[in-house]
XYZ file of C-alpha atoms in Angstrom:
454
model
C -10.657 117.651 -209.088
C -8.262 119.545 -211.339
C -5.967 117.222 -213.269
C -4.106 115.964 -210.199
C -0.968 114.540 -211.730
C 2.844 114.721 -211.802
C 2.321 117.089 -214.731
C 1.096 120.564 -213.884
C -1.172 122.877 -215.801
C 0.618 125.621 -217.662
C 0.533 129.361 -217.116
C -2.739 131.333 -217.098
C -4.863 128.593 -215.586
C -8.071 130.606 -215.909
C -7.809 130.437 -219.703
C -11.329 130.106 -221.115
C -10.636 126.747 -222.760
C -7.920 124.485 -221.327
C -5.496 125.035 -224.178
C -2.132 125.093 -222.448
C 0.455 122.333 -222.443
C 1.446 120.479 -219.305
C 4.707 121.259 -217.536
C 6.832 118.705 -215.716
C 6.483 119.177 -211.948
C 8.205 115.936 -210.928
C 10.921 117.897 -209.085
C 8.313 119.156 -206.563
C 7.520 117.222 -203.334
C 3.796 117.413 -204.074
C 2.678 115.407 -201.038
C 4.547 117.528 -198.471
C 3.458 121.189 -198.076
C 6.309 122.064 -195.727
C 8.841 120.701 -198.201
C 7.245 122.802 -200.961
C 7.570 125.881 -198.747
C 11.211 125.050 -197.970
C 12.164 125.172 -201.663
C 11.772 128.937 -201.783
C 11.575 130.223 -198.197
C 14.769 131.994 -197.123
C 16.668 130.149 -199.838
C 17.984 132.951 -202.048
C 17.339 136.562 -202.959
C 14.024 136.866 -204.796
C 12.710 133.455 -203.669
C 9.886 132.722 -201.256
C 7.546 129.961 -200.132
C 4.716 129.320 -197.719
C 2.301 126.584 -196.666
C -0.926 126.683 -194.661
C -3.321 124.107 -193.284
C -7.028 124.423 -194.060
C -10.170 122.871 -192.638
C -9.933 120.477 -195.548
C -6.441 119.888 -196.913
C -3.627 122.386 -197.307
C -2.100 125.108 -199.519
C 1.495 125.786 -200.512
C 3.442 127.905 -202.967
C 7.093 128.365 -203.837
C 9.416 130.037 -206.272
C 10.742 127.409 -208.661
C 14.213 126.175 -207.694
C 15.541 126.586 -211.253
C 13.420 129.372 -212.700
C 13.140 132.175 -210.176
C 10.809 134.059 -212.504
C 8.208 131.292 -212.128
C 6.330 129.988 -209.106
C 4.166 126.978 -208.216
C 0.870 127.063 -206.323
C -0.407 123.751 -204.935
C -3.659 122.888 -203.221
C -4.618 119.517 -201.781
C -8.189 118.548 -200.890
C -8.898 115.121 -199.356
C -11.998 114.564 -201.500
C -11.140 116.369 -204.714
C -7.448 115.688 -205.088
C -4.537 117.960 -205.849
C -4.231 121.062 -208.011
C -0.799 122.129 -209.270
C -0.580 125.487 -211.034
C 2.332 127.323 -212.615
C 2.405 131.129 -212.607
C 4.882 133.918 -212.876
C 6.563 134.068 -209.477
C 5.022 137.437 -208.632
C 1.519 135.958 -209.072
C 1.953 132.661 -207.199
C 1.560 134.226 -203.752
C -1.629 135.952 -204.894
C -3.103 132.626 -205.969
C -2.238 131.237 -202.534
C -4.180 134.108 -200.957
C -7.135 133.662 -203.318
C -7.380 130.038 -202.187
C -8.101 131.081 -198.580
C -11.748 130.143 -199.010
C -13.707 127.306 -200.552
C -12.569 128.001 -204.116
C -11.028 124.899 -205.657
C -10.401 126.107 -209.200
C -11.127 128.894 -211.661
C -12.173 128.610 -215.282
C -13.617 130.763 -218.055
C -12.101 134.025 -216.888
C -12.917 133.708 -213.196
C -15.868 131.313 -213.000
C -15.093 129.161 -209.986
C -16.015 125.831 -208.415
C -16.284 124.881 -204.737
C -16.458 121.133 -205.292
C -20.221 121.129 -205.819
C -21.376 124.348 -207.505
C -20.037 126.648 -210.222
C -20.221 130.384 -209.470
C -19.790 133.482 -211.592
C -16.642 135.585 -211.082
C -16.484 137.335 -207.710
C -16.971 141.022 -208.502
C -19.604 142.707 -206.305
C -18.904 143.151 -202.602
C -21.557 142.254 -200.022
C -20.927 144.509 -196.972
C -23.311 142.541 -194.746
C -21.417 139.269 -195.291
C -18.037 141.004 -195.706
C -17.479 138.842 -198.755
C -18.160 138.933 -202.473
C -21.662 138.125 -203.641
C -22.084 134.568 -204.857
C -24.090 133.882 -207.986
C -24.444 130.217 -208.979
C -24.292 129.581 -212.711
C -27.679 128.349 -213.964
C -27.638 124.946 -215.696
C -23.862 124.640 -215.316
C -22.343 121.259 -216.150
C -18.922 120.097 -215.015
C -16.705 118.739 -217.788
C -14.212 116.084 -216.681
C -11.213 114.490 -218.333
C -13.331 111.407 -218.930
C -15.831 113.525 -220.888
C -13.112 114.911 -223.136
C -10.949 111.838 -223.740
C -13.009 110.399 -226.557
C -10.160 108.527 -228.244
C -9.373 111.187 -230.831
C -6.462 112.686 -228.889
C -2.997 111.635 -230.094
C -0.416 111.692 -227.258
C 2.326 111.258 -229.837
C 1.590 114.774 -231.095
C 2.105 116.324 -227.645
C 5.136 117.136 -225.549
C 5.638 117.617 -221.831
C 7.323 120.993 -221.354
C 10.340 121.338 -219.094
C 10.434 124.223 -216.647
C 14.012 125.074 -217.589
C 13.142 125.698 -221.240
C 9.557 126.955 -220.930
C 8.888 130.148 -222.872
C 5.868 132.366 -223.368
C 5.432 130.839 -226.826
C 4.777 127.496 -225.131
C 1.794 128.986 -223.310
C 0.157 130.543 -226.360
C 0.599 127.975 -229.150
C 0.226 124.481 -227.700
C -1.363 122.879 -230.743
C -4.384 120.614 -230.313
C -4.895 120.514 -226.562
C -6.739 117.185 -226.632
C -3.414 115.617 -227.632
C -1.812 117.078 -224.503
C -4.674 115.780 -222.361
C -4.195 112.297 -223.806
C -0.481 112.481 -222.977
C -1.322 113.632 -219.463
C -3.618 110.643 -219.018
C -0.726 108.304 -219.837
C 1.437 109.845 -217.095
C -1.124 109.470 -214.314
C 0.145 107.585 -211.236
C -1.567 104.369 -210.229
C -3.255 105.989 -207.213
C -4.609 108.995 -209.117
C -8.272 109.938 -208.949
C -10.536 108.419 -211.610
C -10.783 110.430 -214.813
C -14.446 111.062 -213.969
C -13.286 113.138 -210.987
C -10.631 115.176 -212.807
C -12.368 118.468 -213.572
C -11.356 120.249 -216.767
C -13.896 123.060 -217.187
C -17.621 123.850 -217.247
C -20.328 124.440 -219.793
C -23.370 126.661 -219.336
C -25.918 128.378 -221.589
C -24.488 131.804 -220.737
C -21.031 130.689 -221.917
C -22.086 129.658 -225.421
C -20.156 131.543 -228.093
C -23.398 132.926 -229.540
C -24.254 134.492 -226.163
C -20.917 136.224 -225.489
C -20.490 139.990 -225.829
C -17.767 141.681 -227.853
C -15.856 144.796 -226.816
C -18.383 146.872 -228.726
C -21.328 145.130 -227.050
C -19.846 145.484 -223.587
C -18.982 149.153 -224.132
C -22.540 149.847 -225.282
C -23.889 148.126 -222.169
C -21.653 150.345 -220.010
C -22.549 153.512 -221.915
C -18.971 154.208 -223.032
C -17.159 154.216 -226.375
C -15.473 150.971 -227.509
C -12.175 152.874 -227.712
C -12.565 153.816 -224.040
C -13.019 150.179 -223.059
C -10.028 149.144 -225.176
C -8.005 151.834 -223.426
C -9.075 150.507 -220.018
C -7.992 147.014 -221.044
C -4.617 148.078 -222.467
C -3.823 150.167 -219.372
C -5.315 147.642 -216.914
C -7.757 150.224 -215.552
C -11.374 150.357 -214.367
C -11.385 146.768 -213.031
C -12.408 145.331 -216.402
C -13.092 141.625 -215.736
C -11.159 138.862 -217.447
C -12.845 137.763 -220.681
C -14.602 134.441 -220.926
C -13.106 133.813 -224.337
C -10.181 135.089 -226.401
C -10.360 134.110 -230.040
C -8.119 135.565 -232.686
C -6.911 138.164 -230.204
C -10.469 139.352 -229.573
C -12.003 139.220 -226.108
C -15.585 138.289 -225.298
C -17.555 138.294 -222.039
C -20.650 136.553 -220.787
C -23.601 138.888 -220.366
C -23.858 138.338 -216.569
C -20.181 139.245 -216.132
C -20.596 142.352 -218.289
C -23.694 143.374 -216.316
C -21.861 142.876 -213.020
C -19.047 145.126 -214.301
C -21.568 147.817 -215.230
C -23.036 147.618 -211.729
C -19.528 147.741 -210.239
C -18.866 150.947 -212.179
C -22.201 152.333 -210.982
C -21.167 151.688 -207.364
C -17.605 152.987 -207.704
C -16.435 155.954 -205.573
C -16.030 158.000 -208.755
C -19.634 157.276 -209.760
C -20.925 158.106 -206.269
C -18.999 161.385 -206.286
C -20.397 162.203 -209.721
C -23.947 161.736 -208.429
C -23.325 164.474 -205.835
C -21.309 166.776 -208.101
C -22.229 170.451 -208.326
C -23.272 171.029 -211.920
C -23.631 174.805 -211.637
C -19.909 175.469 -212.005
C -16.744 173.908 -213.384
C -14.808 174.034 -210.095
C -15.124 170.288 -209.370
C -17.071 170.716 -206.138
C -19.754 168.503 -204.682
C -23.095 170.031 -203.744
C -22.126 170.389 -200.077
C -18.863 172.137 -200.901
C -20.674 174.378 -203.366
C -23.144 175.488 -200.685
C -20.310 176.278 -198.250
C -18.477 178.214 -200.960
C -21.595 180.181 -201.885
C -22.380 180.999 -198.258
C -18.899 182.261 -197.386
C -18.297 183.979 -200.713
C -21.312 186.146 -199.947
C -20.197 186.731 -196.353
C -16.600 187.569 -197.318
C -17.674 189.903 -200.109
C -19.903 191.777 -197.701
C -17.086 192.089 -195.167
C -14.451 193.177 -197.676
C -16.437 195.452 -199.987
C -19.714 196.683 -198.599
C -18.163 198.329 -195.509
C -16.622 201.669 -196.637
C -13.831 201.689 -194.043
C -12.674 198.230 -195.091
C -12.966 198.839 -198.807
C -10.059 201.250 -198.722
C -7.635 198.437 -197.841
C -7.697 197.675 -201.563
C -6.033 201.043 -202.184
C -2.314 200.508 -202.582
C -1.269 202.953 -199.861
C -3.324 201.065 -197.264
C -2.226 197.595 -198.362
C 0.481 196.200 -196.102
C 1.277 192.984 -194.250
C -0.480 193.942 -191.046
C -3.661 194.985 -192.848
C -3.725 191.731 -194.807
C -3.117 189.741 -191.618
C -5.970 191.508 -189.845
C -8.252 190.809 -192.795
C -7.254 187.124 -192.855
C -7.886 186.865 -189.108
C -11.301 188.458 -189.485
C -12.267 186.035 -192.256
C -10.984 183.076 -190.239
C -13.049 184.262 -187.266
C -16.103 184.357 -189.515
C -15.531 180.726 -190.500
C -14.810 179.534 -186.959
C -18.052 181.073 -185.685
C -20.037 179.559 -188.550
C -19.383 175.866 -187.910
C -23.097 175.228 -187.461
C -23.548 176.266 -191.090
C -20.931 173.722 -192.204
C -21.458 170.813 -189.803
C -24.908 169.889 -188.431
C -23.707 169.884 -184.853
C -27.101 169.037 -183.332
C -27.261 165.910 -185.459
C -23.596 165.180 -184.757
C -24.207 165.468 -181.021
C -27.044 162.918 -181.193
C -24.910 160.596 -183.321
C -22.027 160.714 -180.833
C -24.429 160.004 -177.980
C -25.866 156.924 -179.680
C -22.394 155.739 -180.721
C -21.065 155.903 -177.156
C -24.147 154.149 -175.790
C -23.626 151.431 -178.394
C -19.985 151.113 -177.323
C -20.964 150.786 -173.673
C -23.704 148.265 -174.465
C -21.432 146.201 -176.707
C -18.719 146.079 -174.058
C -21.258 144.985 -171.485
C -22.630 142.307 -173.842
C -19.156 140.909 -174.601
C -18.401 140.633 -170.886
C -21.651 138.797 -170.330
C -20.902 136.342 -173.152
C -17.466 135.653 -171.730
C -18.918 134.897 -168.300
C -17.876 138.125 -166.586
C -19.909 138.721 -163.460
C -17.864 141.148 -161.367
C -18.629 144.870 -161.484
C -16.276 146.681 -163.878
C -14.764 150.081 -163.239
C -15.083 151.265 -166.866
C -15.918 150.190 -170.407
C -13.781 150.699 -173.497
C -14.693 153.228 -176.185
C -13.120 152.832 -179.635
C -10.719 155.456 -180.971
C -12.934 156.913 -183.752
C -15.864 157.458 -181.373
C -13.616 158.978 -178.693
C -12.088 161.329 -181.269
C -15.516 162.552 -182.355
C -16.461 163.287 -178.739
C -13.159 165.137 -178.382
C -13.955 167.210 -181.499
C -17.344 168.155 -180.076
C -15.768 169.157 -176.753
C -13.162 171.348 -178.458
C -15.555 173.054 -180.875
C -18.829 173.107 -178.928
C -18.120 172.680 -175.208
C -21.625 173.598 -174.037
C -23.257 171.219 -176.515
C -20.731 168.564 -175.480
C -21.721 169.102 -171.855
C -25.389 168.501 -172.727
C -24.434 165.402 -174.762
C -22.433 163.935 -171.873
C -25.315 164.563 -169.465
C -27.613 162.612 -171.801
C -25.095 159.761 -172.108
C -24.819 159.432 -168.328
C -28.592 159.337 -167.952
C -29.295 156.949 -170.848
C -26.515 154.571 -169.808
C -28.004 154.253 -166.340
C -31.662 154.042 -167.377
C -31.355 151.910 -170.511
C -28.228 149.851 -169.867
C -28.173 149.791 -166.068
C -24.584 151.075 -166.091
C -23.790 153.084 -162.935
C -23.003 156.736 -163.462
C -19.498 156.461 -162.024
C -18.646 153.624 -164.471
C -19.751 155.736 -167.458
C -17.864 158.713 -166.037
C -14.608 156.737 -165.812
C -15.199 155.336 -169.316
C -15.484 158.849 -170.778
C -12.473 160.136 -168.830
C -10.359 157.200 -169.975
C -11.409 157.543 -173.610
C -10.557 161.247 -173.731
C -7.299 160.801 -171.809
C -6.181 158.303 -174.472
C -7.448 159.920 -177.664
C -8.038 163.626 -177.068
C -6.098 166.352 -178.855
C -6.648 168.784 -175.975
C -3.962 169.825 -173.553
C -4.194 167.642 -170.455
C -4.882 170.510 -168.061
C -7.587 171.949 -170.314
C -9.203 168.540 -170.743
C -9.216 167.819 -167.022
C -10.651 171.237 -166.207
C -13.494 170.682 -168.672
C -14.244 167.194 -167.335
C -14.090 168.375 -163.728
C -16.745 170.972 -164.528
C -18.965 168.648 -166.573
C -18.758 165.196 -164.998
C -20.321 164.467 -161.607
C -17.928 164.100 -158.708
C -17.237 160.551 -157.531
C -19.490 159.319 -154.749
C -17.861 159.171 -151.327
C-alpha cells in the first residue's frame, strides 16, 4: 500500500502531493508491534507508546527514542503492506486513533483510501450510523510508485534524512521529490511489495488544479469575507478543512470539500441557535426565551406598578430589606406557579410516559434475546428518564400521578408486564435518581402506586 519500506514518509503525510523526503526508520522494529510500543511506553518522562490488534493487521505508535519531540505511527495490513509515518510526538497518538477503522492512508488534505475505494475527507456526521458520511470520489484513480518511476528520477540528487538531524526545513524544501522516490526504490528490501502495489496518491477530476477553489472562492461559497476565512485559518477556528493543494503559500480546496464545509457551518450549533434567535431585540435571546421574558415582564410590571399599595415601595422611606425580600418572594411565587407557561407539562408528561414504556420494552427485549425466561422482579430505567419523572413528581405531583397510572396500564396491556413489576421498576428508579427527600418520596409513592398483592 503506502511505500512500505525501511525508509519512512516524512512529516505531514497528508500533503497534497508527496513532496517530502524519506526519513531513516531502520532503528524501529517494524515487524513487532509490541516492541514498537516498548520503545516509548513507561520509558521516560514525555514518552509513550501503544499497540493494538485489528481484524486485519495491527497498529502501533511510539515516541522516537532519540527525538522525543517526534513520534512514529505504524500500521500493518496483511494484504496492503506496512505504512510508517513520522509526526510530531503530540500528533502520533491521534493518528493511531484515526486508524481505528478501515482507513489505510490519507492524501490530498484528507482524502482517504480503504484498500479499494477513495473517499472524500470525513466531515459530516451521520447520526443514524454514528459515523461520518462516506462519499466515494468519482472517477478516482490510484497512483502507485510504479506509475511515477518513469526513469527520470535521479537517486543521486536525493538524501535519506536522519531523525537526529531532521529539521522543519527538511519537510518543506525537499527538492524534486521524484529523485527521493527513486532513492527509496533502491532501498526496498527483497521481500517488499511490488511497486505496482505501493500507493503514492490519487488523481480525480475534482482534484485538477483548474477545478480547485481559492480562499476568495471558498469564502464566497460560504457567504463570508475572504479576510474572515483567512482569520479562521490563522487562528485554527471554524473547522476549516485542510486544503487539497498549497502552492506558493496559497491554499486551494476541491469544490466538494468546500461545499461540505459550508454544510457543516450550516449545521453547527451556532447556526442552529441563530435560526431561532429573537430578532426583535439586541439582548441575545432565542424566541422561546424572548416569549418568557415578555410574559413575565408584563406580569411583574403589573404587580409592582399598577397596584397602588405596592407602588409606594419605590418611595425611599418604604424601601428596606424586608420590603425588597417580600417583593422578591412574591415575584418568585409568580414564576413558580406559571411553569405551565414555560414548560409544556402536558406534552412532557406524555413524553415521559412513552420514554418509560420504551425503557421497559427494551429491557424485556434484551432479556428475551439473551435467553432469559424466568419472571423478573423489575426492569431498569436509565438515569435521564428517571430524573425527568422525578422532576414531574416534584413540580406537578397530580399530573405525575396520572402519568404513572397510564404507565402501569399501558405496560400491562401493551407489553404484558405485570403491574407489580412496573411498580417496583418505578420505585427503584426514583430511589436511585430522585432529588426528593426519602420520606417525601416514599409518602408520594405509597399514595400513588398500588399496594403489593398479598
